[in-house]
């Protein structure tokens, strides 16, 4: 009897003495208000932030705002060199292209012609026009050196590029020093649209600048432009022919300037209260970037991204504020992370997952929010429940809080593969169990009309409260979350059963 009592006391004391009081938890959760949510979304989705493109001055201002909030709330900095910002490298490419036709109109860059490879020709190159069509050996005397070569090539959709034969022929032509090569192929519309994106005057790509490509410029001609220049569509198949076209003279001028730049993530850390468990971290994340300024709709060219994803970003700030009010702090530590470059391809979260504030094994869960300000008032889709016991924890916490009037339902769009399409995936692939809060798309998704005036901040505040209770449960639990073994094999180890 006595020994049992001792066990009882020992089991109860640590949790009893260290847990947050219900009054304290209530005070913290009540700091998450619709007014706060609306006011803060209005700040970062304001027109002055110019749509928070990556990289852009508006994105930098947004990052500064979040960093200042984290500092005010007493979070520790988790970014570079003792600051809240973590910067990742980007390369900016400024490219121009001009193709003139003797006696005719210039080809329209980005519409009729795009550069798809090769180096620059800043002073302009020209030469006799030679049309190569068919497949086979070029032969020693083909007049390729110094020529403007038009190559009738074959496009293979399954390779997303030229066929093997066409590619080999292109390589052999390039080896002989032409002035430039024009590819004439029957590009599908979808591929041609992709090519025209490549010819934007400024492009930003991930990573550090590498050496610029060299060799003669390789350009792609749209099927329509090829037909207009030649009056016919040359056959890419059949016996190889090399034909000089005296009546056509083209001049190509192409420039390419490369500069290094970077973009920010914002990282704030709230240290846990348990001497051991504080070495484990729950990460709340959202992306602060959006797509910037684009073609206007009814006079509005600023794509504000109020739902996508100012809503989730402000959710993370509100969570930081609420958790910072707890005394004692949750047992485990928490990382509050606002990433950028999501819209470009999950850049910021990818960089953070490769360069986390603490070793990745110490990240025990990622709860990501991307679009939590629209659609149904009583429902939020929580994606990824089936992949770890975070799903069961989520459902248990949800049942305990009917007063929120918010039901966390399972993924109802599995065919859309949303699990792979926002920042949490970069944590999942590294072995960190994740949940993804997402209200689904709507008519203003990726439109200039995704504005704060259309945000349901009352609903958002209830979702953020649910995220708070989930995080508190996970941060105080005796065990860290566990993967479903089959999901782990598929998503992390990438073995197919
Ligand atoms: Zn988004």
XYZ file of C-alpha atoms and ligand atoms in Angstrom:
498
model
C 0.000 0.000 0.000
C 2.688 2.426 0.966
C 4.906 1.639 -1.973
C 1.971 2.083 -4.323
C 1.325 5.503 -2.859
C 4.957 6.475 -3.429
C 4.709 5.431 -7.075
C 1.511 7.400 -7.370
C 3.100 10.540 -5.983
C 6.235 10.180 -8.096
C 4.129 9.768 -11.241
C 1.902 12.714 -10.493
C 4.367 15.240 -9.182
C 6.395 16.116 -12.271
C 3.408 16.759 -14.540
C 1.262 18.226 -11.756
C 3.924 20.668 -10.677
C 5.057 21.721 -14.126
C 1.873 21.916 -16.165
C 0.360 25.262 -17.063
C -2.725 26.147 -15.015
C -6.075 26.123 -16.863
C -6.384 29.842 -16.174
C -2.973 30.480 -17.715
C -3.828 28.376 -20.785
C -7.125 30.263 -21.159
C -5.380 33.593 -20.933
C -2.897 32.519 -23.615
C -5.507 31.104 -25.991
C -7.702 34.185 -25.561
C -4.865 36.353 -26.834
C -5.681 34.899 -30.281
C -8.468 37.269 -31.322
C -10.227 37.975 -34.655
C -9.210 41.642 -34.351
C -5.526 40.787 -33.971
C -5.681 38.309 -36.834
C -7.402 40.796 -39.142
C -5.152 43.714 -38.209
C -1.977 41.720 -38.782
C -3.114 40.147 -42.062
C -4.008 43.679 -43.209
C -0.414 44.752 -42.525
C 1.356 42.114 -44.622
C -1.371 41.842 -47.301
C -1.386 45.625 -47.752
C -0.748 47.010 -51.244
C 2.454 48.596 -49.880
C 3.937 45.074 -49.589
C 3.466 44.716 -53.377
C 2.457 41.058 -53.202
C 5.560 39.844 -51.293
C 7.349 38.282 -54.275
C 10.594 36.331 -53.682
C 12.872 38.284 -53.703
C 11.402 41.783 -53.343
C 11.471 44.835 -51.043
C 7.923 43.967 -49.891
C 9.075 40.517 -48.796
C 11.953 42.096 -46.863
C 9.529 44.502 -45.130
C 7.264 41.573 -44.218
C 10.226 39.654 -42.791
C 11.279 42.722 -40.780
C 7.766 43.061 -39.376
C 7.640 39.408 -38.287
C 11.160 39.557 -36.827
C 10.199 42.662 -34.837
C 7.096 40.875 -33.514
C 9.163 37.836 -32.510
C 11.595 40.106 -30.695
C 8.798 41.992 -28.929
C 7.305 38.669 -27.793
C 10.630 37.618 -26.287
C 11.446 34.780 -28.686
C 15.093 33.944 -29.141
C 16.545 34.508 -32.602
C 17.057 31.284 -34.603
C 18.444 32.722 -37.828
C 21.918 33.663 -39.073
C 24.538 35.152 -36.748
C 22.276 35.676 -33.761
C 19.475 37.359 -35.731
C 15.918 36.360 -36.597
C 16.536 36.228 -40.348
C 17.997 33.245 -42.132
C 19.019 34.136 -45.681
C 19.359 31.685 -48.554
C 21.177 32.326 -51.832
C 19.430 33.116 -55.102
C 20.717 34.009 -58.542
C 19.185 36.742 -60.641
C 19.536 36.408 -64.393
C 18.874 39.362 -66.672
C 18.649 38.225 -70.263
C 17.848 39.987 -73.524
C 17.413 38.567 -77.005
C 16.974 40.260 -80.363
C 16.595 38.436 -83.674
C 16.449 40.593 -86.792
C 15.464 39.401 -90.260
C 17.034 41.182 -93.242
C 14.241 42.849 -95.177
C 11.596 41.708 -92.689
C 10.211 42.429 -89.240
C 12.190 41.403 -86.128
C 11.039 38.186 -84.492
C 9.076 38.880 -81.315
C 11.242 37.817 -78.382
C 9.393 35.649 -75.877
C 6.666 34.955 -78.381
C 8.181 33.842 -81.710
C 11.659 33.061 -80.427
C 13.243 32.205 -77.086
C 16.756 31.260 -76.030
C 16.800 27.714 -74.669
C 20.533 27.137 -74.354
C 24.055 28.152 -75.281
C 25.866 31.335 -74.385
C 25.491 35.029 -75.048
C 26.211 36.976 -78.241
C 26.350 40.540 -76.929
C 27.750 42.118 -80.119
C 25.433 40.263 -82.519
C 26.215 37.300 -84.769
C 25.126 36.516 -88.296
C 26.114 34.207 -91.140
C 24.702 32.300 -94.092
C 21.447 30.515 -93.284
C 21.625 26.723 -93.446
C 18.628 24.428 -92.994
C 19.375 20.953 -91.627
C 16.567 18.421 -91.679
C 16.255 14.653 -91.441
C 18.432 12.283 -89.447
C 21.855 10.796 -90.022
C 25.486 11.735 -90.522
C 26.258 15.402 -91.221
C 29.194 14.568 -93.479
C 32.502 16.392 -93.454
C 31.648 19.193 -95.866
C 28.377 20.495 -94.443
C 28.762 24.325 -94.201
C 28.047 24.598 -90.458
C 30.952 26.692 -89.128
C 29.928 30.332 -88.826
C 26.412 29.633 -90.136
C 22.968 30.410 -88.724
C 21.733 26.826 -88.586
C 18.015 26.092 -88.651
C 17.599 22.538 -87.363
C 14.318 20.748 -88.053
C 14.191 18.750 -84.838
C 11.755 16.342 -83.263
C 10.241 17.015 -79.865
C 9.520 14.062 -77.558
C 6.935 14.892 -74.863
C 7.965 11.868 -72.786
C 11.531 13.215 -72.546
C 10.323 16.812 -72.174
C 12.987 17.603 -74.725
C 14.317 16.678 -78.144
C 14.382 13.064 -79.272
C 17.664 11.233 -78.823
C 18.443 11.559 -82.575
C 17.672 15.275 -82.696
C 19.704 15.912 -79.576
C 22.706 14.079 -81.027
C 22.439 15.997 -84.272
C 22.260 19.283 -82.308
C 25.395 18.292 -80.357
C 27.305 17.530 -83.565
C 26.229 20.871 -85.080
C 27.304 22.783 -81.986
C 30.703 21.086 -82.085
C 31.326 22.593 -85.517
C 31.042 26.219 -84.385
C 27.873 27.672 -85.906
C 27.073 31.346 -85.251
C 23.768 30.274 -83.680
C 21.295 27.386 -83.863
C 17.525 27.760 -84.259
C 15.461 24.711 -83.289
C 12.356 24.181 -85.365
C 10.126 21.589 -83.738
C 6.459 20.864 -83.300
C 6.403 22.024 -79.673
C 3.138 21.351 -77.800
C 1.447 24.611 -76.658
C 2.146 23.758 -73.021
C 5.888 23.468 -73.687
C 5.965 26.632 -75.758
C 4.307 28.516 -72.883
C 7.000 27.166 -70.551
C 9.696 28.357 -72.976
C 8.245 31.866 -73.064
C 8.588 31.967 -69.264
C 12.316 31.328 -69.741
C 12.629 34.494 -71.797
C 11.334 36.898 -69.141
C 13.798 39.815 -68.791
C 14.548 38.890 -65.183
C 14.525 35.404 -63.784
C 15.405 34.298 -60.295
C 16.653 30.807 -59.645
C 17.554 29.037 -56.447
C 21.161 28.658 -55.340
C 24.462 30.362 -55.941
C 25.420 31.709 -59.351
C 27.279 29.159 -61.434
C 29.435 29.796 -64.485
C 27.423 31.153 -67.404
C 26.774 28.710 -70.239
C 29.032 29.048 -73.263
C 28.974 28.254 -76.957
C 26.707 29.474 -79.742
C 23.232 30.628 -78.678
C 20.573 27.936 -79.121
C 17.134 29.381 -79.805
C 13.735 27.817 -80.275
C 11.450 29.166 -82.987
C 7.710 28.892 -82.529
C 6.096 26.635 -85.149
C 4.194 29.673 -86.497
C 7.356 31.776 -86.819
C 9.186 28.918 -88.551
C 6.388 28.581 -91.080
C 6.404 32.315 -91.737
C 10.187 32.471 -92.261
C 10.467 29.411 -94.500
C 7.066 29.303 -96.125
C 6.958 25.594 -95.300
C 7.456 23.263 -92.338
C 10.578 21.167 -92.952
C 10.313 17.471 -92.118
C 12.494 16.402 -89.192
C 12.473 12.745 -90.311
C 13.839 11.077 -93.436
C 17.269 11.305 -94.988
C 19.538 14.100 -93.743
C 19.632 17.163 -95.981
C 21.699 20.324 -95.616
C 20.454 23.249 -97.639
C 21.679 26.851 -97.827
C 18.885 29.434 -97.950
C 20.250 32.466 -99.775
C 17.097 34.532 -99.341
C 17.101 34.555 -95.546
C 19.578 36.395 -93.336
C 19.193 36.483 -89.556
C 21.155 38.349 -86.876
C 21.115 37.315 -83.222
C 22.036 39.545 -80.288
C 21.772 37.923 -76.858
C 22.974 39.177 -73.476
C 23.022 37.514 -70.110
C 23.961 39.180 -66.811
C 24.044 37.127 -63.661
C 24.061 38.524 -60.133
C 23.832 37.012 -56.684
C 21.004 37.853 -54.328
C 19.179 36.216 -51.401
C 15.829 35.957 -49.648
C 14.861 35.668 -45.964
C 13.215 33.153 -43.673
C 12.300 34.385 -40.178
C 13.009 32.118 -37.191
C 12.028 32.659 -33.560
C 12.539 30.113 -30.785
C 10.698 29.659 -27.490
C 12.782 27.486 -25.193
C 10.973 24.667 -23.390
C 10.815 24.323 -19.616
C 11.809 20.665 -19.222
C 15.584 20.238 -18.834
C 15.607 17.210 -21.154
C 12.595 17.652 -23.441
C 13.585 21.243 -24.254
C 16.111 19.735 -26.658
C 13.184 18.653 -28.822
C 11.383 21.232 -30.989
C 7.966 21.564 -32.503
C 8.009 23.755 -35.629
C 5.040 25.940 -36.567
C 5.447 27.210 -40.120
C 3.794 29.220 -42.873
C 4.992 31.010 -45.988
C 5.100 34.801 -45.904
C 5.766 35.220 -49.649
C 3.222 35.480 -52.429
C 3.539 36.071 -56.196
C 4.066 39.850 -56.368
C 2.613 42.113 -59.046
C 1.277 40.679 -62.266
C -1.119 41.499 -65.028
C -3.987 43.498 -63.621
C -7.603 42.553 -63.236
C -9.961 45.557 -63.267
C -7.102 47.916 -62.492
C -5.631 45.860 -59.650
C -2.180 44.429 -60.374
C -1.071 43.659 -56.802
C -1.651 40.050 -55.840
C -1.976 40.497 -52.077
C -2.124 36.873 -50.981
C -4.222 37.601 -47.898
C -5.375 33.998 -47.597
C -2.294 32.609 -49.401
C -0.541 32.798 -47.069
C -0.744 35.949 -44.951
C -3.415 34.023 -42.998
C -1.081 31.168 -42.034
C 1.857 33.527 -41.428
C -0.174 35.645 -39.015
C -1.400 32.385 -37.450
C 2.244 31.596 -36.631
C 2.755 35.075 -35.103
C -0.421 34.682 -33.011
C 0.760 31.244 -31.845
C 4.111 32.730 -30.804
C 2.299 35.399 -28.822
C 0.052 32.854 -27.086
C 2.806 30.373 -26.204
C 5.057 33.171 -24.914
C 2.363 33.903 -22.285
C 2.555 30.427 -20.736
C 4.175 30.069 -17.343
C 5.847 27.654 -17.129
C 6.703 27.314 -20.793
C 5.696 24.082 -22.600
C 8.128 21.241 -21.862
C 9.466 21.033 -25.383
C 10.861 24.009 -27.270
C 9.062 25.603 -30.185
C 10.278 27.119 -33.425
C 8.122 29.747 -35.120
C 9.095 29.850 -38.780
C 7.991 32.168 -41.594
C 9.516 30.982 -44.869
C 9.653 32.561 -48.328
C 9.923 31.303 -51.896
C 7.053 28.851 -51.375
C 5.326 30.042 -54.511
C 8.565 29.552 -56.481
C 8.940 25.925 -55.407
C 9.145 25.615 -51.592
C 12.586 27.334 -51.597
C 12.739 28.744 -48.066
C 11.456 25.648 -46.293
C 13.777 23.508 -48.413
C 16.726 25.608 -47.301
C 15.595 25.582 -43.678
C 15.125 21.795 -43.645
C 18.694 21.486 -44.963
C 20.011 24.138 -42.540
C 17.800 23.968 -39.429
C 18.460 25.980 -36.267
C 19.103 22.690 -34.423
C 19.975 19.224 -35.797
C 17.003 17.910 -37.794
C 16.607 14.876 -35.459
C 15.610 17.331 -32.727
C 12.635 18.567 -34.773
C 9.817 16.330 -33.561
C 6.884 17.747 -35.528
C 5.972 20.392 -38.073
C 2.539 22.003 -38.051
C 2.150 24.047 -41.223
C -0.644 26.466 -42.147
C -1.153 27.569 -45.737
C -4.520 29.289 -46.384
C -6.661 29.308 -43.246
C -8.789 32.424 -43.852
C -11.563 31.409 -46.259
C -14.287 28.876 -47.078
C -16.322 26.875 -44.542
C -16.809 28.441 -41.103
C -16.868 25.171 -39.156
C -14.306 22.979 -40.912
C -10.576 22.878 -41.562
C -8.869 20.205 -43.621
C -5.862 18.735 -41.829
C -3.699 16.882 -44.315
C -1.289 14.114 -43.331
C -3.216 12.680 -40.364
C -2.801 9.124 -41.634
C 0.995 9.330 -41.790
C 1.793 9.637 -38.070
C 0.167 9.491 -34.634
C -0.107 13.296 -34.848
C -3.391 12.465 -36.613
C -4.795 10.642 -33.568
C -3.517 13.431 -31.295
C -5.214 15.984 -33.559
C -8.558 14.166 -33.384
C -8.334 13.768 -29.604
C -7.522 17.461 -29.079
C -10.303 18.410 -31.493
C -12.890 16.355 -29.513
C -11.761 18.035 -26.294
C -12.544 21.519 -27.670
C -16.089 21.559 -29.055
C -16.363 25.206 -27.913
C -14.211 26.186 -30.931
C -16.893 25.032 -33.363
C -14.160 23.823 -35.687
C -13.819 20.277 -37.007
C -10.437 19.107 -38.298
C -11.415 16.786 -41.143
C -9.171 14.443 -43.151
C -7.766 15.218 -46.610
C -10.780 15.311 -48.935
C -8.679 15.949 -52.062
C -6.089 13.127 -52.055
C -5.850 13.282 -55.874
C -4.568 16.865 -55.661
C -1.547 15.596 -53.676
C -1.567 18.664 -51.385
C 0.636 16.707 -48.960
C 3.499 17.318 -51.409
C 2.635 20.922 -52.295
C 3.413 23.146 -49.328
C 6.305 23.709 -46.942
C 5.583 20.864 -44.510
C 6.663 18.418 -47.217
C 10.280 19.575 -46.874
C 10.114 18.512 -43.217
C 8.288 15.254 -43.955
C 10.873 14.118 -46.512
C 13.549 14.660 -43.840
C 11.693 12.418 -41.389
C 9.797 15.013 -39.337
C 6.110 14.067 -38.796
C 3.823 16.824 -40.146
C 0.266 18.100 -40.202
C -0.945 20.647 -42.735
C -3.870 23.024 -42.025
C -5.534 24.101 -45.274
C -8.978 25.495 -46.103
C -8.830 24.629 -49.808
C -8.731 26.881 -52.843
C -11.458 29.371 -53.859
C -12.341 31.845 -56.625
C -9.734 34.370 -55.417
C -6.907 31.818 -55.175
C -3.860 33.263 -56.996
C -5.824 36.310 -58.116
C -5.391 40.009 -57.257
C -8.690 39.680 -55.358
C -7.157 37.525 -52.569
C -7.520 40.565 -50.280
C -7.840 41.042 -46.543
C -11.429 42.320 -46.898
C -12.455 38.790 -47.901
C -10.753 37.100 -44.924
C -12.931 35.521 -42.231
C -10.668 36.447 -39.304
C -13.099 35.058 -36.726
C -12.844 31.652 -38.338
C -9.051 31.955 -38.664
C -8.772 32.753 -34.948
C -10.614 29.526 -34.058
C -8.340 27.479 -36.333
C -5.280 29.068 -34.710
C -6.672 28.234 -31.266
C -7.056 24.612 -32.360
C -3.453 24.678 -33.603
C -2.447 26.071 -30.210
C -4.115 23.245 -28.255
C -2.565 20.695 -30.624
C 0.923 22.141 -30.145
C 0.539 22.369 -26.380
C -0.447 18.694 -26.250
C 2.478 17.627 -28.465
C 4.994 19.847 -26.631
C 3.998 18.472 -23.213
C 3.516 14.799 -24.190
C 5.820 12.170 -22.655
C 6.663 10.722 -26.103
C 7.518 12.474 -29.360
C 5.185 11.804 -32.337
C 5.701 8.582 -34.289
C 5.424 7.887 -38.003
C 3.144 5.262 -39.421
C 5.800 2.700 -40.533
C 4.363 2.228 -44.015
C 4.159 6.005 -44.581
C 7.727 6.391 -43.317
C 8.983 3.872 -45.869
C 7.148 5.599 -48.680
C 7.656 9.295 -47.831
C 11.011 9.352 -46.019
C 12.868 6.234 -47.153
C 11.141 6.371 -50.536
C 10.868 2.648 -50.959
C 7.776 1.460 -52.745
C 6.131 -1.625 -51.223
Zn 0.330 29.043 -50.211
